[in-house]
Coordinates of C-alpha atoms in Angstrom, one line a residue:
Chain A
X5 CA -88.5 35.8 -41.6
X6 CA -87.1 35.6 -44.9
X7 CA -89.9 33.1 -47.3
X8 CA -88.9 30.3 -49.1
X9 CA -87.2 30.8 -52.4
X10 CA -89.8 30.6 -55.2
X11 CA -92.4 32.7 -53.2
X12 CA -90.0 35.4 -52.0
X13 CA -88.4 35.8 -55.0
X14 CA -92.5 36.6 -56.8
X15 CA -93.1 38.5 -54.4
X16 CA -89.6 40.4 -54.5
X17 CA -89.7 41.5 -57.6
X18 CA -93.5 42.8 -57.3
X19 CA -92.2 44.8 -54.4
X20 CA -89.3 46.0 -56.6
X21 CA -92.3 46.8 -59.7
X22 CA -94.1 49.3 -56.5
X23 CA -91.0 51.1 -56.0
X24 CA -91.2 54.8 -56.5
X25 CA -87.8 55.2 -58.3
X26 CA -87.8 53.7 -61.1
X27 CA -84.3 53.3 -61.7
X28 CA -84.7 50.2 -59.4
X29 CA -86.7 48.2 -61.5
X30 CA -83.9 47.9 -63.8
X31 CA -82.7 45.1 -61.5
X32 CA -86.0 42.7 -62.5
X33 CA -85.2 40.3 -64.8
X34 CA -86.6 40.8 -68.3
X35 CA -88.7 38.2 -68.7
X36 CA -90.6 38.7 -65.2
X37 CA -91.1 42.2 -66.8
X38 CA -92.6 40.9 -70.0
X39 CA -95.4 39.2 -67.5
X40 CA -95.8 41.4 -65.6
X41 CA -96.3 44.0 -68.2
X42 CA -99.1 41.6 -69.6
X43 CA -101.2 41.5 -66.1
X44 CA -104.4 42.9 -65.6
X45 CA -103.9 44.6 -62.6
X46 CA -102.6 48.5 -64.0
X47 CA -100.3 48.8 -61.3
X48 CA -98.2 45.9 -62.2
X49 CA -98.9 46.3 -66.0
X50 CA -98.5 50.0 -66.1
X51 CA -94.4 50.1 -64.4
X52 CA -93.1 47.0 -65.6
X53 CA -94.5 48.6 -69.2
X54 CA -92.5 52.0 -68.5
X55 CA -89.4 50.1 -67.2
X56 CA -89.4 47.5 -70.5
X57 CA -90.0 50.6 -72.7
X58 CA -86.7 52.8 -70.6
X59 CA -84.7 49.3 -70.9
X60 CA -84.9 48.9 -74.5
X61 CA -84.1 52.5 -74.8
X62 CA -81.1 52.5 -72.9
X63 CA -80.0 49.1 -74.7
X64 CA -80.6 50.9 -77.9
X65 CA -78.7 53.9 -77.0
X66 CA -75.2 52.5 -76.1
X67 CA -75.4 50.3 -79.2
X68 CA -75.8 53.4 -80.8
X69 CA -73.2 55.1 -79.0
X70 CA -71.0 52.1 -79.5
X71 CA -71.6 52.0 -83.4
X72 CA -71.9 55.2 -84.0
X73 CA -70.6 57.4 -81.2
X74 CA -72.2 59.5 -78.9
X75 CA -75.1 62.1 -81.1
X76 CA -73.8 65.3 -81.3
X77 CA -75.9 67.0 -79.7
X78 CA -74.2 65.9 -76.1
X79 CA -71.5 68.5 -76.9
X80 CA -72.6 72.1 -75.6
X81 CA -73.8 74.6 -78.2
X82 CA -70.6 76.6 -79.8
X83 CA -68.4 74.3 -78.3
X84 CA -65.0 73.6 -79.5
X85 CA -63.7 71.2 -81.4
X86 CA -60.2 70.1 -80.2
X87 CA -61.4 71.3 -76.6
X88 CA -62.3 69.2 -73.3
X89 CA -66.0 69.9 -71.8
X90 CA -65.9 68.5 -68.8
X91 CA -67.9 69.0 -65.8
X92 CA -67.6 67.8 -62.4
X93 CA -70.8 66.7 -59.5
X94 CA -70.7 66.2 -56.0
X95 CA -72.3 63.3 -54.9
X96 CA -72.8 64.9 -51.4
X97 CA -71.8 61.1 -50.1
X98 CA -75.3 60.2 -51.5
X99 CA -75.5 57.8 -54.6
X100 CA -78.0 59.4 -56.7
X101 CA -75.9 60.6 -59.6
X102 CA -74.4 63.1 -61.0
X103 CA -75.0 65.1 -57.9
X104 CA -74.9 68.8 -57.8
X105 CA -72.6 70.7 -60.4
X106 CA -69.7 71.8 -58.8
X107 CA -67.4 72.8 -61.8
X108 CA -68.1 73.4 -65.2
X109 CA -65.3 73.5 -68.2
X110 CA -63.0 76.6 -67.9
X111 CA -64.1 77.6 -64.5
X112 CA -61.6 78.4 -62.1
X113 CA -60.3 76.0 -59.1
X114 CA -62.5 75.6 -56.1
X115 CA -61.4 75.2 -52.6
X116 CA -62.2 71.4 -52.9
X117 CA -58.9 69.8 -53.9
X118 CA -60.7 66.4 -54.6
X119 CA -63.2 68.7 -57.3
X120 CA -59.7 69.7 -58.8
X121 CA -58.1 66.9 -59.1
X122 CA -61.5 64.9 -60.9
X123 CA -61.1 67.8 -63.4
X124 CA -57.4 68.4 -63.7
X125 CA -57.2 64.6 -64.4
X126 CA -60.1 64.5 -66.8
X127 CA -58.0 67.4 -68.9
X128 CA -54.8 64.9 -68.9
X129 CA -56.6 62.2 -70.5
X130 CA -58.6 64.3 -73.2
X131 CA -54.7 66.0 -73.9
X132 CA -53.3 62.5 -74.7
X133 CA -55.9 61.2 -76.3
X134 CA -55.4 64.2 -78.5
X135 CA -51.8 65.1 -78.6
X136 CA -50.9 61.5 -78.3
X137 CA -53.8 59.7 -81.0
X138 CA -55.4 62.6 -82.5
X139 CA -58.7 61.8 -80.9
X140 CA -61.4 64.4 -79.9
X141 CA -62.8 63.0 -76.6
X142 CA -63.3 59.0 -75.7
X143 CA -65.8 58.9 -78.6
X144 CA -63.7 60.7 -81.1
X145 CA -66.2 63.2 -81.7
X146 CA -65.9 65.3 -78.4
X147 CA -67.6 63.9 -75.8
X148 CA -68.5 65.7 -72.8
X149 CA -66.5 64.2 -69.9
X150 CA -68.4 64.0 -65.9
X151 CA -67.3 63.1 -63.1
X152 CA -69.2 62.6 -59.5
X153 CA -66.8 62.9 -56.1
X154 CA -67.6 62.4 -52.7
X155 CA -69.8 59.4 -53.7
X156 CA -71.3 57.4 -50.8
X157 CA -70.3 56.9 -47.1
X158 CA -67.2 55.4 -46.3
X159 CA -66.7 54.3 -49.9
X160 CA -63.7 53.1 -51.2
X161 CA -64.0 52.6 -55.0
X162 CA -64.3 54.3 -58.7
X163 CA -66.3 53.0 -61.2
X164 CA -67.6 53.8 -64.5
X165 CA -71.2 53.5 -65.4
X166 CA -71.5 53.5 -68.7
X167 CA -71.6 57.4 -69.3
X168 CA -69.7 59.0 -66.4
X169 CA -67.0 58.7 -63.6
X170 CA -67.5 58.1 -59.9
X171 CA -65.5 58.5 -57.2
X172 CA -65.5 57.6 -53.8
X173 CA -64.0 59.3 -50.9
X174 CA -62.0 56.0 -49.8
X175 CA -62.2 53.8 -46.2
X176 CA -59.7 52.7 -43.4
X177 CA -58.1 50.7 -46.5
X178 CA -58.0 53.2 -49.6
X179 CA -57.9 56.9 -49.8
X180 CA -59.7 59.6 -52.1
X181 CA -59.7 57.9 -55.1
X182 CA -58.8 60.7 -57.2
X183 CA -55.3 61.0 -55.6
X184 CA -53.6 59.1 -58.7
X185 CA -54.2 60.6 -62.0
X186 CA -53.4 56.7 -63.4
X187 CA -57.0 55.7 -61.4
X188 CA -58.9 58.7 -63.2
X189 CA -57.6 58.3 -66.6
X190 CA -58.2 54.3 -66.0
X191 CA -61.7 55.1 -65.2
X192 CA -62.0 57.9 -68.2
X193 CA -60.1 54.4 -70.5
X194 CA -63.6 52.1 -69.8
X195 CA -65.0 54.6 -71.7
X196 CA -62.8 54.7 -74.5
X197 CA -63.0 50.8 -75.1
X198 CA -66.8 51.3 -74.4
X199 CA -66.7 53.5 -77.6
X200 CA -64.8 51.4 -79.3
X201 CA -63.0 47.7 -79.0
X202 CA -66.1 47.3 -76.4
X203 CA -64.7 44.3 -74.4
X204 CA -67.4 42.2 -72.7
X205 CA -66.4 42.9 -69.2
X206 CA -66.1 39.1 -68.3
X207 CA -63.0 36.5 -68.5
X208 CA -60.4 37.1 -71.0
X209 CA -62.0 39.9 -72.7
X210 CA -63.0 41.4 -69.5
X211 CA -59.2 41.0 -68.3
X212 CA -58.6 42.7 -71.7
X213 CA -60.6 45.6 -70.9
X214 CA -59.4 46.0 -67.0
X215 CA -56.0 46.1 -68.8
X216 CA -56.6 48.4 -71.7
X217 CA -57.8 51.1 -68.6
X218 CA -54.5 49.9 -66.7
X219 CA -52.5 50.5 -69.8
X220 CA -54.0 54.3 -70.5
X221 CA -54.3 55.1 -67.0
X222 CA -50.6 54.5 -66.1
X223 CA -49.9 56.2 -69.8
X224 CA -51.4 59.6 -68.9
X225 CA -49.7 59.7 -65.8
X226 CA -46.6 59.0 -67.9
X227 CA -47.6 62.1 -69.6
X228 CA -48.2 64.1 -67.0
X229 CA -44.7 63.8 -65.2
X230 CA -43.3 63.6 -68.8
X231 CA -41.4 60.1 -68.2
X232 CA -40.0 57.6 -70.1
X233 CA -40.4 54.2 -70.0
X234 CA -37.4 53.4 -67.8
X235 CA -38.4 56.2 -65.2
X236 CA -41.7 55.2 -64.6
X237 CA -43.0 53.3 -61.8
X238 CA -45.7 51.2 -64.0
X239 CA -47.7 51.2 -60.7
X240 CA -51.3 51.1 -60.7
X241 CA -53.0 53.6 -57.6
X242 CA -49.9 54.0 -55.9
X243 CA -50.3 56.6 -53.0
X244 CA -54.2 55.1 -52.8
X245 CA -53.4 53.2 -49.8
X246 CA -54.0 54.3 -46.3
X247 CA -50.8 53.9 -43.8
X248 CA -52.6 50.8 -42.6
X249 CA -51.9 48.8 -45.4
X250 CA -48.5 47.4 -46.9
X251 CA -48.0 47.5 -49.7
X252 CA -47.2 50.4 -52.3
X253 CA -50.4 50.5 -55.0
X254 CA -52.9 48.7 -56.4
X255 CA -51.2 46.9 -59.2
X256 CA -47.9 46.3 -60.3
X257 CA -47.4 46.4 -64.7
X258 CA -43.7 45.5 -64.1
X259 CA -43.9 43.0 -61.3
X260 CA -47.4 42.4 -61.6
X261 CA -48.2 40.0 -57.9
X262 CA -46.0 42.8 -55.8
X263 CA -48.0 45.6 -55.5
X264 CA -49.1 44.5 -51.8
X265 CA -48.8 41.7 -49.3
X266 CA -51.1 42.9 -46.5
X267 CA -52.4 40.9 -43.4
X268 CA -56.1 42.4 -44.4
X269 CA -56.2 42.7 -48.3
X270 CA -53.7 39.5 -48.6
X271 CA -51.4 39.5 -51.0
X272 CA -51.6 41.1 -54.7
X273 CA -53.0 38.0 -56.8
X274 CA -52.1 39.0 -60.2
X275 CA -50.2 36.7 -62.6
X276 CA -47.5 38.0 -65.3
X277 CA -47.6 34.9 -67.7
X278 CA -50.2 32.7 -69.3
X279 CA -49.0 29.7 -67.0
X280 CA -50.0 31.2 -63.8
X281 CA -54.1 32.5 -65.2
X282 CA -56.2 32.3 -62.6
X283 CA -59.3 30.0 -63.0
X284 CA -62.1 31.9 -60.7
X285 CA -65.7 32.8 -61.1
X286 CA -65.3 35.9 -58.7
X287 CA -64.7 39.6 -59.7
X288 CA -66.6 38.8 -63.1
X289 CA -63.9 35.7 -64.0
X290 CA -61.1 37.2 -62.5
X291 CA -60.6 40.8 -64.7
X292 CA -59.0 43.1 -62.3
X293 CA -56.3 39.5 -61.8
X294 CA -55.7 37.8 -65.0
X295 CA -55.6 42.0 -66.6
X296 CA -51.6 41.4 -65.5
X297 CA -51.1 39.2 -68.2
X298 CA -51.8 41.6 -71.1
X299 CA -50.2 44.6 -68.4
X300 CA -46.9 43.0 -68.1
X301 CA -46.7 42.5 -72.0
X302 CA -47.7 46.1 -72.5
X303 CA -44.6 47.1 -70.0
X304 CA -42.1 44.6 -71.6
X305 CA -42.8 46.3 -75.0
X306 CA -42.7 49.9 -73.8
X307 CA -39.4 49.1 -71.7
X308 CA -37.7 47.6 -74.1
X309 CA -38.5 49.8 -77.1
X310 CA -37.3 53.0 -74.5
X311 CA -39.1 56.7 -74.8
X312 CA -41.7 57.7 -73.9
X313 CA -44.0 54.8 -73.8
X314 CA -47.5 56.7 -75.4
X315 CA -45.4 57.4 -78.2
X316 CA -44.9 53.8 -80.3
X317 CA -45.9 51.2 -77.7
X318 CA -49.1 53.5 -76.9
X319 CA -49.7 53.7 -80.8
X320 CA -49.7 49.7 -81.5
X321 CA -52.3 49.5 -78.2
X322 CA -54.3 52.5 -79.3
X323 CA -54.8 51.2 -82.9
X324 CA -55.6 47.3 -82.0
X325 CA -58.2 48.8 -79.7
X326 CA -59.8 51.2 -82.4
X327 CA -59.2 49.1 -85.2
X328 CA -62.7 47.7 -85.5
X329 CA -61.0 44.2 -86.0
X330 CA -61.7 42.5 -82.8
X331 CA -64.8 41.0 -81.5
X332 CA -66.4 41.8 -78.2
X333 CA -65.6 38.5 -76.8
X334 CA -61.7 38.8 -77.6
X335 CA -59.5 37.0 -76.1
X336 CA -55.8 37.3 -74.7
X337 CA -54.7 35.4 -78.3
X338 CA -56.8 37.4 -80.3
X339 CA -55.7 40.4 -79.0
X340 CA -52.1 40.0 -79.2
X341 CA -52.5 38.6 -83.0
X342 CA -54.4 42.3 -83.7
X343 CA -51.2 44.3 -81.6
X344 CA -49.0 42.4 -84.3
X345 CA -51.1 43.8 -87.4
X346 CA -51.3 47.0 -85.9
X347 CA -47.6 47.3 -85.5
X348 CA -47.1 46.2 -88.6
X349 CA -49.7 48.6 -90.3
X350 CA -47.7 51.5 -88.3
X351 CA -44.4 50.4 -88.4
X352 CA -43.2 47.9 -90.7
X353 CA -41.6 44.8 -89.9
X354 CA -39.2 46.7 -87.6
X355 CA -37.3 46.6 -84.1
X356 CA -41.1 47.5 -83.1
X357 CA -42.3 44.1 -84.1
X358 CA -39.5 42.6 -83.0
X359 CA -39.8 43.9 -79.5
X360 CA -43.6 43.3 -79.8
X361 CA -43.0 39.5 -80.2
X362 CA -40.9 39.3 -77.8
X363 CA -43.0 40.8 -75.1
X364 CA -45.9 38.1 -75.7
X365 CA -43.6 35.4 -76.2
X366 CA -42.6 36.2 -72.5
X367 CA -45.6 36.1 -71.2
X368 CA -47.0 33.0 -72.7
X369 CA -49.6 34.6 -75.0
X370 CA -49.5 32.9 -78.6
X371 CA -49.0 35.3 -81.3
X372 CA -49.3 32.8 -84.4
Chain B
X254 CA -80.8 35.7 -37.9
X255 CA -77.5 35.4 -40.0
X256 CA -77.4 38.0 -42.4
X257 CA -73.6 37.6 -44.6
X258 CA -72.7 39.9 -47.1
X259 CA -70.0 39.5 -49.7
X260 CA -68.7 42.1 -51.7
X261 CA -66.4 41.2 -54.7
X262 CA -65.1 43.4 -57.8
X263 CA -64.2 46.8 -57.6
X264 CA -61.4 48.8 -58.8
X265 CA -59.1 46.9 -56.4
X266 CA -60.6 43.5 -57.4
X267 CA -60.5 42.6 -53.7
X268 CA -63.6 40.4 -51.5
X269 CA -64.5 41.3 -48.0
X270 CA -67.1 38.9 -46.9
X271 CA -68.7 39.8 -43.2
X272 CA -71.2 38.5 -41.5
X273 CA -74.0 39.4 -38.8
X274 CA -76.4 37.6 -36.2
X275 CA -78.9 39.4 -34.9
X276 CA -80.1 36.8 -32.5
X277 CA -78.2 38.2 -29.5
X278 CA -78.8 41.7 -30.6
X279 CA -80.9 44.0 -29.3
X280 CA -82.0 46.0 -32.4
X281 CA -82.8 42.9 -34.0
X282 CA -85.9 44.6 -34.5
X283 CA -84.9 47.2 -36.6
X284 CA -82.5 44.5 -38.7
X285 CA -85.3 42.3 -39.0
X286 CA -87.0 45.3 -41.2
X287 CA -84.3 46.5 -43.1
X288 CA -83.2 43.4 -44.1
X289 CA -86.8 42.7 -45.5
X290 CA -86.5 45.9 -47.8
X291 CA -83.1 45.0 -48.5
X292 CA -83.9 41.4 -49.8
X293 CA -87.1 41.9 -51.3
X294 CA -84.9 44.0 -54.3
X295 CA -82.8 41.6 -54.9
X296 CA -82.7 39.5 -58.1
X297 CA -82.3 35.8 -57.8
X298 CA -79.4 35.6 -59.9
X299 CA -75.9 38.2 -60.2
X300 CA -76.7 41.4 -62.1
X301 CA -74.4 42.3 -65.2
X302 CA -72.5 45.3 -63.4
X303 CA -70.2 48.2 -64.6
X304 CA -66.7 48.5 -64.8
X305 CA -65.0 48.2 -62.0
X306 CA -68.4 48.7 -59.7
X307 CA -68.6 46.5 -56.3
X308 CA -71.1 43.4 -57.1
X309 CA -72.7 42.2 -53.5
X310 CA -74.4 39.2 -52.6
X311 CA -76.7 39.2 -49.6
X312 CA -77.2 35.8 -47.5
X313 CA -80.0 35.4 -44.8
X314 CA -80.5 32.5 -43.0
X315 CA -78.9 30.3 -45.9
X316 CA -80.8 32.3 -49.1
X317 CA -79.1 34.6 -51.3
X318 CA -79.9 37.4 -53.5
X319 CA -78.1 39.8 -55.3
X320 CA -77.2 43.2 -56.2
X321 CA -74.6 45.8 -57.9
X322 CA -73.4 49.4 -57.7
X323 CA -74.9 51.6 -59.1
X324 CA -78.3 50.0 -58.6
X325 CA -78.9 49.6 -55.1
X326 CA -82.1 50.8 -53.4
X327 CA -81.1 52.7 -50.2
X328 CA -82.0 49.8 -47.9
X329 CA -79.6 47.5 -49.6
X330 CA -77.2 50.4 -49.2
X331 CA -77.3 50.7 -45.4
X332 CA -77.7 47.1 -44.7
X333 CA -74.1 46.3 -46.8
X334 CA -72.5 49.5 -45.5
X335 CA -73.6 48.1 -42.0
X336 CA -73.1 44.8 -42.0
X337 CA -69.3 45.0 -43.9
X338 CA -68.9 48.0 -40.8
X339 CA -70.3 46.1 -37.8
X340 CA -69.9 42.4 -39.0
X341 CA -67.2 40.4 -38.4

């Protein structure tokens, strides 16, 4: 019932043009947009015009915000500087985001614990970000933080979409996904490198960014439980898995491959050195795998230098990833050779850089 | 009809593949349809998704098309929430 390729795939993306919401047409390729936008008949001309016009403004706009940070008018009227402004949707297990506002900055706790914990976690990761680097919000000039919950049936995932969290209520295999602070502030992280080091989410620079979320996520929960380096668990979503799984979290920054060996999920397929990078075309060239490369470097630094980690390890991660050096394409190499500048910018040619060599030595990641 | 769907990516990085055929079914009907609404989205080739959104490929009868949170029409929706529930 399904036509042959070439003809179902015209006719596919016609369908997709008649569409009443237009947010679907952002799936049709550009350049069957430009043609169609050039066709006589006004009800092909007339959408694919609108959806080329909203596209190019979109495009526009997170360049923009990338460049330049978010404009300021996004931050509320009398708003403080210094000051979180977040706001938290419900999805209603719909996908049509935000949702319905459920909590706005500074109003008290609701009865919904997963509501709570979307905001309570947002307001760790704006207070390190600030206590910890001195920045005002992921963009550095205060950015509003949102947040969706109860996002789709069934759903067992968190994602960032470019200007917001969502989270998903979990499955028979994951929980609420707002249970670990590390998976909020890891979400919250994509849009701090979005604002800044803006990794191409593909490959090694992709890996990059997975890990630069993994890093800040398992930071703030650091933070929150005020641990050092040798107390923490490094884990990655630990308590996110439902009874019917073994294993104890997502990912593993200290033993990266242990996290779980589970007769459904199979068993946790990140590497901790350069020899064992996995080759694959899946889940965008392997991000959330090859991400414990750069994870288990970031642990090996922080363990070794003691403390708390946000404190000098955090620095030398926080300043290669806002130091404007790197390209978008970076890769593992690249990124390690900017961690060594950045230490030595902050730090000197001390036990810092020492222990900073040392860590991608161990991991196979050339620094020269 | 076969109707496959694979879902890769995702905070957890992990793949579930499951897989349909409504031949034997009796709302085959009703599959039939949705699928039709389903594929006629799709693109032809993988969409650039966000970070750490689920990416989804849809196979019928052999042809694939694809799709990616948080860009799916609602009848791609229901037919990967049903298929990754009911399929094996």
């Amino acid at each position: 019932m399904v036509a042959s390729s070439d003809s179902h795939v015209t006719q596919c993306h016609i369908a997709a043009m008649k569409a009443t919401h237009p947010v679907f047409c952002t799936i049709v390729p550009p350049h069957v947009l430009d043609k169609l936008a050039q066709a006589d008949d006004p009800d092909l001309a007339g959408p694919a015009r609108r959806t080329l016009e909203a596209d190019a403004a979109q495009r526009t706009h997170r360049r923009l915000t990338t460049v330049l940070g978010a404009p300021a008018a996004t931050v509320p009227q009398g708003a403080a500087a210094g000051k979180p402004h977040r706001t938290v949707y419900d999805a209603q297990h719909g996908q049509r985001l935000p949702g319905v506002k459920v909590r706005g900055e500074g109003d008290e706790p609701g009865r919904d614990a997963t509501v709570n914990r979307a905001y309570a976690g947002l307001g760790a990761t704006f207070e390190l970000l600030l206590k910890g680097f001195e920045r005002d919000s992921i963009d550095g000039t205060g950015l509003p933080l949102v947040a969706s919950v109860h996002y789709g049936e069934n759903y067992g995932n968190a994602f960032w979409d470019g200007r917001q969290m969502v989270f998903g209520d979990g499955d028979e295999i994951f929980r609420d996904f707002t249970i670990p602070v590390d998976v909020i502030a890891h979400e919250l992280a994509h849009g701090l490198t979005q604002y800044t080091a803006n990794f191409t989410y593909f490959g090694q620079p992709g890996a990059l960014n997975e890990s630069v979320s993994d890093v800040f996520g398992s930071l703030v929960k650091q933070y929150v439980n005020d641990e050092t380096a040798d107390r923490a668990d490094w884990l990655i979503g630990a308590g996110l898995l439902t009874e019917r799984v073994t294993g104890v979290a997502l990912r593993s920054m200290k033993a990266p491959g242990t996290a779980y060996d589970d007769d459904v999920l199979g068993k946790d397929p990140q590497p901790a050195k350069m020899e064992d990078y996995v080759r694959t075309g899946r889940d965008n060239g392997g991000v959330h795998i090859n991400s414990g490369i750069p994870n288990h470097a970031f642990y090996l630094l922080a363990t070794d230098l003691g403390g708390r980690a946000w404190e000098r390890a955090g620095q030398i991660w926080y300043d290669t990833l806002t130091g404007g050096s790197l390209e978008v394409d970076a890769s593992f190499a690249d990124f390690a050779r900017a961690t060594v500048a950045a230490a030595r910018a902050r730090f000197g040619d001390g036990e810092e850089l020492e222990a900073l060599l040392k860590a991608w030595s161990l991991v196979g990641v050339p620094t020269g | 009809m076969r109707i496959g769907v694979r879902r890769t990516g995702g905070f957890a990085g992990i793949e579930r593949y499951a897989e349909v055929d409504t031949s034997e079914r009796p709302d085959a009907g009703e599959w039939h349809a949705l699928v039709e609404e389903a594929v006629a989205a799709g693109r032809g080739t993988p969409p650039v998704g966000v970070p750490d959104g689920f990416s989804y490929q849809i196979t019928v009868d052999g042809e694939t098309v694809y799709c990616a949170d948080p860009r799916l029409t609602e009848a791609q929706s229901r037919l990967i929430s049903q298929v990754l529930k009911e399929g094996a």
